Short mmCIF file of C-alpha atoms in Angstrom, two decimals:
data_model
loop_
_atom_site.label_atom_id
_atom_site.label_comp_id
_atom_site.label_asym_id
_atom_site.label_seq_id
_atom_site.Cartn_x
_atom_site.Cartn_y
_atom_site.Cartn_z
CA MET A 1056 151.57 10.44 110.00
CA LYS A 1057 153.64 9.02 107.20
CA GLY A 1058 151.52 7.33 104.49
CA THR A 1059 148.39 9.53 105.14
CA ARG A 1060 146.99 12.36 103.15
CA TRP A 1061 143.76 14.36 102.96
CA ARG A 1062 140.91 13.35 100.61
CA VAL A 1063 139.37 16.64 99.50
CA THR A 1064 135.60 16.72 99.43
CA ASP A 1065 134.66 20.40 100.03
CA GLY A 1066 138.15 21.77 101.00
CA CYS A 1067 136.92 23.30 104.38
CA LYS A 1068 139.52 21.38 106.44
CA VAL A 1069 142.55 21.34 104.15
CA ARG A 1070 145.11 24.13 103.87
CA ILE A 1071 146.58 24.70 100.40
CA ASN A 1072 150.34 24.99 101.26
CA GLU A 1073 150.55 23.43 104.73
CA ASP A 1074 148.65 20.09 104.41
CA ARG A 1075 149.26 16.91 102.43
CA TRP A 1076 146.50 16.62 99.88
CA ILE A 1077 148.01 16.16 96.39
CA PRO A 1078 147.52 12.44 95.29
CA ARG A 1079 150.83 12.45 93.45
CA GLY A 1080 152.76 10.48 95.98
CA ALA A 1081 154.59 11.15 99.15
CA PRO A 1082 154.97 13.71 100.61
CA PHE A 1083 151.57 14.71 99.00
CA LEU A 1084 152.47 18.48 99.12
CA LEU A 1085 152.40 21.06 96.32
CA GLN A 1086 155.49 20.96 94.30
CA THR A 1087 155.65 24.75 94.40
CA PRO A 1088 153.93 26.74 97.14
CA ALA A 1089 150.82 28.51 95.95
CA LYS A 1090 150.64 32.32 95.90
CA VAL A 1091 148.18 32.56 98.79
CA PRO A 1092 148.39 33.76 102.38
CA PRO A 1093 149.32 31.24 105.14
CA ASN A 1094 146.58 28.89 106.26
CA THR A 1095 144.38 29.55 103.20
CA TYR A 1096 142.02 26.67 102.69
CA VAL A 1097 141.34 24.57 99.60
CA GLU A 1098 137.69 25.65 99.59
CA SER A 1099 138.81 29.07 98.29
CA LEU A 1100 139.75 27.22 94.96
CA ILE A 1101 136.22 25.62 94.61
CA ASN A 1102 133.08 27.41 93.31
CA GLU A 1103 129.59 27.04 94.43
CA THR A 1104 128.89 24.16 92.06
CA GLY A 1105 131.83 22.13 93.34
CA ASP A 1106 134.00 22.75 90.37
CA TRP A 1107 137.64 23.98 90.46
CA LYS A 1108 138.17 27.74 89.77
CA ILE A 1109 140.43 27.33 86.75
CA GLU A 1110 141.55 30.91 86.46
CA VAL A 1111 142.40 31.08 90.09
CA LEU A 1112 144.53 27.94 89.81
CA GLU A 1113 146.29 29.24 86.78
CA GLU A 1114 146.96 32.47 88.52
CA ARG A 1115 148.30 31.17 91.80
CA MET A 1116 149.60 27.58 91.18
CA ASN A 1117 152.45 25.88 89.36
CA VAL A 1118 151.31 24.11 86.13
CA GLU A 1119 152.55 20.75 87.37
CA ASP A 1120 150.45 21.00 90.55
CA ILE A 1121 147.33 22.15 88.55
CA ARG A 1122 147.28 18.95 86.63
CA TRP A 1123 147.01 16.88 89.79
CA ILE A 1124 144.57 19.17 91.46
CA LEU A 1125 142.10 18.90 88.42
CA GLY A 1126 142.18 15.18 88.80
CA ILE A 1127 140.59 15.50 92.25
CA GLN A 1128 136.82 15.01 92.15
CA THR A 1129 135.27 17.36 94.62
CA MET A 1130 131.77 16.89 95.93
CA ARG A 1131 130.28 19.80 97.75
CA GLY A 1132 127.41 18.77 100.15
CA CYS A 1133 128.59 15.10 100.08
CA GLY A 1134 130.56 15.10 103.37
CA GLU A 1135 133.69 16.59 104.80
CA ASP A 1136 137.37 16.32 103.94
CA GLU A 1137 138.94 13.31 105.67
CA LEU A 1138 142.42 12.05 106.39
CA ILE A 1139 143.00 8.72 104.68
CA TRP A 1140 145.63 6.02 104.28
CA ASN A 1141 147.11 6.49 100.82
CA PHE A 1142 148.03 2.88 100.04
CA THR A 1143 144.56 1.21 100.01
CA ILE A 1144 141.47 1.90 97.87
CA ASP A 1145 139.10 2.58 100.71
CA GLY A 1146 141.71 4.68 102.66
CA GLU A 1147 141.80 2.28 105.64
CA TYR A 1148 145.15 1.05 106.94
CA THR A 1149 145.96 -2.67 106.60
CA VAL A 1150 149.14 -4.56 107.56
CA ALA A 1151 149.67 -5.47 103.93
CA SER A 1152 149.51 -1.89 102.82
CA GLY A 1153 151.90 -0.84 105.47
CA TYR A 1154 154.40 -3.38 104.08
CA THR A 1155 153.86 -2.01 100.64
CA MET A 1156 154.73 1.41 101.81
CA LYS A 1157 157.98 0.12 103.41
CA GLN A 1158 158.93 -1.49 100.03
CA ILE A 1159 158.28 1.62 98.14
CA GLU A 1160 160.49 3.53 100.63
CA LYS A 1161 163.16 0.82 100.37
CA LYS A 1162 163.15 1.03 96.54
CA GLY A 1163 163.34 4.70 96.78
CA ALA A 1164 166.25 4.63 99.10
CA GLU A 1165 168.13 2.29 96.72
CA THR A 1166 167.75 4.70 93.83
CA SER A 1167 170.61 7.10 94.69
CA ASP A 1168 169.96 9.26 91.60
CA LYS A 1169 166.35 9.67 90.51
CA SER A 1170 167.48 11.81 87.47
CA ILE A 1171 168.73 8.60 85.95
CA LEU A 1172 165.19 7.10 86.04
CA ARG A 1173 163.64 10.31 84.73
CA ARG A 1174 166.16 10.51 81.88
CA TRP A 1175 165.48 6.86 80.99
CA TRP A 1176 161.75 7.50 80.75
CA LYS A 1177 162.31 10.67 78.66
CA GLU A 1178 164.37 8.52 76.23
CA VAL A 1179 161.48 5.96 75.98
CA TRP A 1180 158.85 8.66 75.35
CA HIS A 1181 161.06 10.32 72.73
CA SER A 1182 162.08 7.11 70.97
CA ASN A 1183 160.89 5.81 67.59
CA LEU A 1184 158.58 3.34 69.17
CA THR A 1185 154.82 3.53 68.31
CA PRO A 1186 152.40 4.88 70.95
CA LYS A 1187 151.13 1.44 71.65
CA MET A 1188 154.69 0.07 72.19
CA LYS A 1189 155.48 2.95 74.65
CA ASN A 1190 152.24 2.29 76.48
CA PHE A 1191 153.33 -1.41 76.65
CA VAL A 1192 156.65 -0.42 78.22
CA TRP A 1193 154.71 1.68 80.87
CA ARG A 1194 152.34 -1.22 81.73
CA VAL A 1195 155.24 -3.65 82.04
CA CYS A 1196 157.09 -1.38 84.49
CA HIS A 1197 153.88 -0.90 86.50
CA SER A 1198 152.86 -4.62 86.51
CA TRP A 1199 149.75 -3.95 84.28
CA VAL A 1200 150.41 -6.71 81.81
CA PRO A 1201 147.87 -9.60 82.48
CA SER A 1202 150.10 -12.48 83.20
CA LYS A 1203 148.57 -15.33 85.22
CA SER A 1204 150.59 -14.46 88.22
CA GLU A 1205 149.35 -10.85 88.20
CA LEU A 1206 145.81 -11.86 87.67
CA ALA A 1207 145.97 -14.42 90.53
CA GLU A 1208 147.33 -11.69 92.84
CA ARG A 1209 144.37 -9.43 92.00
CA GLY A 1210 141.94 -12.16 93.23
CA ILE A 1211 141.23 -14.13 90.09
CA LYS A 1212 141.31 -17.93 90.81
CA MET A 1213 143.40 -19.69 88.24
CA ASP A 1214 146.32 -21.95 87.68
CA ARG A 1215 149.46 -19.87 87.46
CA THR A 1216 151.30 -22.37 85.41
CA CYS A 1217 152.55 -21.07 82.01
CA THR A 1218 150.61 -22.84 79.22
CA GLY A 1219 153.59 -22.28 76.88
CA CYS A 1220 155.93 -24.61 78.74
CA TRP A 1221 153.86 -26.07 81.47
CA ASN A 1222 156.85 -25.97 83.80
CA HIS A 1223 157.08 -22.46 85.35
CA VAL A 1224 154.88 -19.81 86.98
CA GLU A 1225 153.73 -17.31 84.42
CA THR A 1226 155.03 -14.06 85.58
CA ILE A 1227 155.28 -11.00 83.33
CA SER A 1228 158.94 -11.46 82.75
CA HIS A 1229 158.57 -15.27 82.11
CA ALA A 1230 155.63 -14.67 79.61
CA ILE A 1231 157.48 -12.14 77.53
CA TRP A 1232 161.17 -13.10 77.60
CA HIS A 1233 162.03 -16.25 79.73
CA CYS A 1234 159.66 -18.93 78.65
CA PRO A 1235 161.50 -21.75 76.92
CA ARG A 1236 159.14 -21.59 73.88
CA LEU A 1237 160.47 -18.05 73.20
CA ARG A 1238 164.12 -18.98 73.66
CA HIS A 1239 164.76 -19.61 69.89
CA VAL A 1240 163.18 -16.16 69.08
CA TRP A 1241 165.35 -14.21 71.49
CA LYS A 1242 168.45 -16.27 70.45
CA GLU A 1243 167.97 -15.48 66.84
CA ALA A 1244 167.44 -11.81 67.70
CA GLY A 1245 170.71 -11.80 69.65
CA PHE A 1246 169.29 -10.92 73.02
CA TRP A 1247 168.97 -14.26 74.97
CA HIS A 1248 172.58 -14.18 76.11
CA LEU A 1249 171.94 -10.90 77.85
CA PHE A 1250 169.08 -12.08 80.03
CA PRO A 1251 169.95 -12.53 83.73
CA LYS A 1252 169.30 -16.10 84.96
CA SER A 1253 166.84 -14.78 87.51
CA LEU A 1254 164.84 -12.95 84.99
CA GLY A 1255 161.83 -15.19 85.27
CA LEU A 1256 161.48 -14.37 89.02
CA MET A 1257 162.15 -10.65 88.74
CA SER A 1258 159.40 -8.24 89.87
CA ASP A 1259 161.24 -4.95 89.37
CA LEU A 1260 161.15 -5.00 85.60
CA ILE A 1261 162.17 -1.35 85.03
CA GLU A 1262 165.53 -2.37 86.52
CA PHE A 1263 165.73 -5.19 83.87
CA LEU A 1264 164.81 -2.85 81.02
CA MET A 1265 167.35 -0.29 82.11
CA PHE A 1266 169.93 -3.05 82.31
CA MET A 1267 169.00 -4.05 78.72
CA ALA A 1268 169.22 -0.37 77.58
CA SER A 1269 172.81 -0.21 78.97
CA LYS A 1270 173.82 -3.34 77.03
CA CYS A 1271 172.30 -2.38 73.65
CA SER A 1272 172.60 0.47 71.23
CA LYS A 1273 169.57 2.73 70.96
CA GLN A 1274 168.38 1.00 67.74
CA GLU A 1275 168.88 -2.46 69.20
CA PHE A 1276 167.01 -1.49 72.44
CA GLU A 1277 164.00 -0.06 70.43
CA MET A 1278 163.95 -3.35 68.43
CA PHE A 1279 164.00 -5.36 71.71
CA LEU A 1280 161.17 -3.38 73.11
CA GLY A 1281 159.17 -3.68 69.79
CA MET A 1282 159.69 -7.42 69.73
CA SER A 1283 158.62 -7.69 73.38
CA TRP A 1284 155.35 -5.88 72.54
CA MET A 1285 154.75 -8.08 69.49
CA SER A 1286 155.09 -11.24 71.54
CA THR A 1287 152.19 -10.10 73.73
CA VAL A 1288 150.08 -8.96 70.78
CA ILE A 1289 150.45 -12.45 69.21
CA LYS A 1290 149.59 -14.17 72.52
CA GLU A 1291 146.50 -12.00 72.95
CA LYS A 1292 145.31 -12.66 69.38
CA LYS A 1293 145.50 -16.45 70.13
CA LYS A 1294 143.45 -15.91 73.27
CA ASP A 1295 140.77 -13.89 71.38
CA LYS A 1296 139.97 -16.77 69.09
CA GLY A 1297 138.05 -18.41 72.03
CA VAL A 1298 136.59 -15.17 73.48
CA ASN A 1299 132.87 -14.46 73.22
CA ARG A 1300 132.16 -11.25 71.51
CA TRP A 1301 129.54 -8.59 72.50
CA LYS A 1302 126.08 -9.95 72.33
CA THR A 1303 122.80 -8.09 72.08
CA PRO A 1304 120.78 -7.87 75.38
CA PRO A 1305 117.35 -9.64 75.78
CA ILE A 1306 114.38 -7.91 74.06
CA GLY A 1307 113.15 -5.00 76.10
CA THR A 1308 116.46 -4.32 77.89
CA PHE A 1309 119.53 -2.27 77.19
CA PHE A 1310 123.28 -2.52 77.66
CA ILE A 1311 125.31 0.39 78.87
CA ASN A 1312 128.94 0.11 77.89
CA CYS A 1313 131.43 2.30 79.66
CA ASP A 1314 135.14 2.88 78.97
CA ALA A 1315 137.94 5.19 79.87
CA ALA A 1316 141.28 6.13 78.32
CA LEU A 1317 144.38 7.61 80.01
CA CYS A 1318 147.22 9.28 78.14
CA THR A 1319 150.62 7.67 78.72
CA ASP A 1320 151.77 10.61 80.84
CA GLN A 1321 148.35 10.66 82.65
CA LEU A 1322 148.03 14.41 82.26
CA GLU A 1323 144.53 14.03 80.71
CA SER A 1324 141.80 11.46 80.40
CA GLY A 1325 138.55 10.74 78.54
CA VAL A 1326 135.45 8.70 79.47
CA ALA A 1327 132.63 7.56 77.29
CA ALA A 1328 129.39 5.60 77.57
CA VAL A 1329 126.95 4.12 74.90
CA ILE A 1330 123.62 2.50 75.23
CA ARG A 1331 122.44 -0.14 72.74
CA ASP A 1332 119.07 -1.94 72.48
CA SER A 1333 118.21 -5.53 71.83
CA ARG A 1334 118.94 -5.12 68.11
CA GLY A 1335 122.38 -3.73 68.81
CA CYS A 1336 121.37 -0.33 67.62
CA LEU A 1337 122.78 2.81 69.21
CA VAL A 1338 120.33 4.60 71.49
CA ALA A 1339 122.45 7.13 73.18
CA ALA A 1340 126.18 8.05 73.60
CA GLU A 1341 128.31 10.50 75.38
CA ALA A 1342 132.07 11.30 75.73
CA ILE A 1343 133.71 13.65 78.13
CA TYR A 1344 137.27 14.96 78.29
CA HIS A 1345 138.89 15.58 81.68
CA GLN A 1346 141.88 17.67 82.45
CA GLY A 1347 144.18 16.55 85.31
CA CYS A 1348 145.98 13.53 86.53
CA VAL A 1349 143.71 10.61 87.71
CA SER A 1350 144.38 7.01 88.63
CA VAL A 1351 143.13 4.11 86.51
CA LEU A 1352 140.57 3.29 89.21
CA MET A 1353 139.25 6.87 89.26
CA ALA A 1354 139.04 7.04 85.47
CA GLU A 1355 137.12 3.76 85.49
CA SER A 1356 134.76 5.09 88.18
CA MET A 1357 134.10 8.25 86.22
CA ALA A 1358 133.19 6.26 83.19
CA ILE A 1359 130.74 4.15 85.18
CA ARG A 1360 129.22 7.36 86.67
CA LEU A 1361 128.75 8.79 83.12
CA GLY A 1362 127.00 5.69 81.94
CA LEU A 1363 124.58 5.75 85.07
CA LYS A 1364 123.82 9.43 84.27
CA LEU A 1365 123.22 8.65 80.63
CA GLY A 1366 120.71 5.92 81.34
CA PRO A 1367 117.87 8.08 82.83
CA ARG A 1368 117.79 10.31 79.78
CA MET A 1369 116.06 7.60 77.83
CA ASN A 1370 112.33 7.83 77.60
CA THR A 1371 111.67 4.29 78.75
CA LYS A 1372 110.92 2.48 81.84
CA SER A 1373 112.41 -0.75 80.71
CA PHE A 1374 115.07 -2.54 82.75
CA ILE A 1375 118.60 -1.45 81.95
CA SER A 1376 121.43 -3.81 82.54
CA THR A 1377 125.01 -2.56 82.64
CA GLN A 1378 128.17 -4.02 81.28
CA ILE A 1379 131.58 -2.42 82.06
CA THR A 1380 134.19 -3.03 79.40
CA LYS A 1381 137.79 -3.72 80.09
CA LEU A 1382 139.91 -0.63 80.70
CA LEU A 1383 142.85 -0.61 78.25
#
């Protein structure tokens, strides 16, 4: 069934080459068939402790597939493989997620030459922009910039009106480029006349950025992206003035802070956890590097799991409270 894939737990039900189990996106198959006999099951790639057999993967798999396989968290003895719906967190089908899949397919059909998109991203990654700016471009294109509109769609109750102009809904495009308070900035920089009139309502921002790249020289486009990043940095610093900083927990309790970091190409990740006492002193800490492609949600879950495992190592029976920091 279109939109479904296997969630691998122990690999006993999933065939390596024949079944859809790679969480890279449709069609969820290996990019290059593995060097194994037909109907070989995924369990043959997992050892007794539930870890992937790295040497076997490197011997039989394409390197691009290995990165995605290593990102799958196997769990021997914790259930069986199951067929899930790919477009929801819990794997259950909803009408809204079905609509999302249709929209993704529609956008894919409208992109007649995907090599154009790949080439554009390659130019971004190899540009003179700083790593933070490149990460910003990726977040803009994937709607991970916390505009009021995006936060509201994720369930946070708030007024969507832009506090810069108090006249429009604060979408990502409005907050960065189209708000009237920024008009003089973009006019002085020589970009305002290039912006489409519908920019404030656009949701496919990669289309807008590709449009801007076609209208500017390489140096001008890099300056445009750098200024776009700077506008969000200035806005966040203004917000930070009223944000409460980390506070020590009550006497006799501890805080567990967890965090995760993803590389811009998502080929590797790192998770860390620290425990601090009521004086703010470090009690315990651990960081782990993970190979493989994982989602933001999975990386965040792995960080929480690390924090929960770190807690019991302390020689204390005191209550431990947890605090999960924002994933950047």
